[in-house]
Amino acid sequence: MSSQANKYLKFGAVTVVILLSLGYLAYTGVQDSKSYYVTIKELQGMGDGAYSKRLRVAGNVVPGSIKRSGTRVDFMLKEQDRTLAVSYTGTEAPPDTFKDDSQALADGSFGRDGVFHAKQLQAKCASKYAPQPGQPGATPTAQPGKSMTQNQNSSSSGMAN
């Protein structure tokens, strides 16, 4: 083989190794960042498959179950008639909306100890920020038997004069 052909062969081999390495890193990165959303009922019925996957579980925080210990927060999630013990040890403090009866979404893994070990936690309190009927910003509701345009016309007709 000539030295020119040898250089092309080495360059091609290095290129193939780099491309394979990048492909492997991309594949494992996608696998690590992928999480499955499951309900508490589905999680408790998954068996051994639940221990090896990154999961997301949502539910309402059981009142009185929040126990804080430094950066760790232990609490219970409830969905219908099922509960799940959750231990959050993320790097950020739980959100301000994380309170009793709030909706929470935990992202992490299910341990063989029966506790869901969360690394990320999201919470919301939907009723706190929703406008109440009759307040400014609330969507008007149509009266039975009338269309929305009839409703608007009847309410604006009293404003003339």
Coordinates of C-alpha atoms in Angstrom, one line a residue, residues 9-61:
L9 CA -7.3 4.6 5.6
K10 CA -6.2 6.0 9.0
F11 CA -8.3 9.1 8.5
G12 CA -11.4 7.0 7.6
A13 CA -10.9 4.8 10.6
V14 CA -10.6 7.7 13.0
T15 CA -13.7 9.3 11.4
V16 CA -15.7 6.1 11.9
V17 CA -14.6 5.8 15.5
I18 CA -15.6 9.4 16.2
L19 CA -19.0 9.0 14.5
L20 CA -19.7 5.8 16.4
S21 CA -18.8 7.5 19.7
L22 CA -21.0 10.4 19.0
G23 CA -23.9 8.1 18.1
Y24 CA -23.5 6.1 21.3
L25 CA -23.4 9.3 23.4
A26 CA -26.5 10.6 21.7
Y27 CA -28.3 7.3 22.2
T28 CA -27.4 7.0 25.9
G29 CA -28.2 10.7 26.5
V30 CA -31.7 10.2 25.1
Q31 CA -32.2 7.0 27.2
D32 CA -31.1 8.8 30.4
S33 CA -33.3 11.8 29.9
K34 CA -36.4 9.8 28.9
S35 CA -39.0 9.5 31.6
Y36 CA -42.4 7.7 31.6
Y37 CA -45.5 9.3 33.1
V38 CA -47.4 6.7 35.2
T39 CA -50.3 6.9 37.6
I40 CA -49.8 5.6 41.2
K41 CA -51.9 2.6 40.3
E42 CA -49.8 1.8 37.3
L43 CA -46.6 2.3 39.2
Q44 CA -47.7 -0.1 42.0
G45 CA -48.7 -2.7 39.3
M46 CA -45.5 -2.5 37.2
G47 CA -43.5 -5.1 39.3
D48 CA -39.7 -5.2 38.7
G49 CA -40.0 -3.0 35.6
A50 CA -40.6 0.0 37.9
Y51 CA -37.1 -0.2 39.5
S52 CA -35.1 0.4 36.3
K53 CA -36.9 3.3 34.7
R54 CA -37.0 7.0 35.2
L55 CA -40.6 7.8 36.0
R56 CA -43.0 10.8 36.6
V57 CA -45.8 10.4 39.1
A58 CA -48.5 13.0 39.9
G59 CA -51.0 13.3 42.6
N60 CA -52.3 15.5 45.4
V61 CA -50.1 16.1 48.5

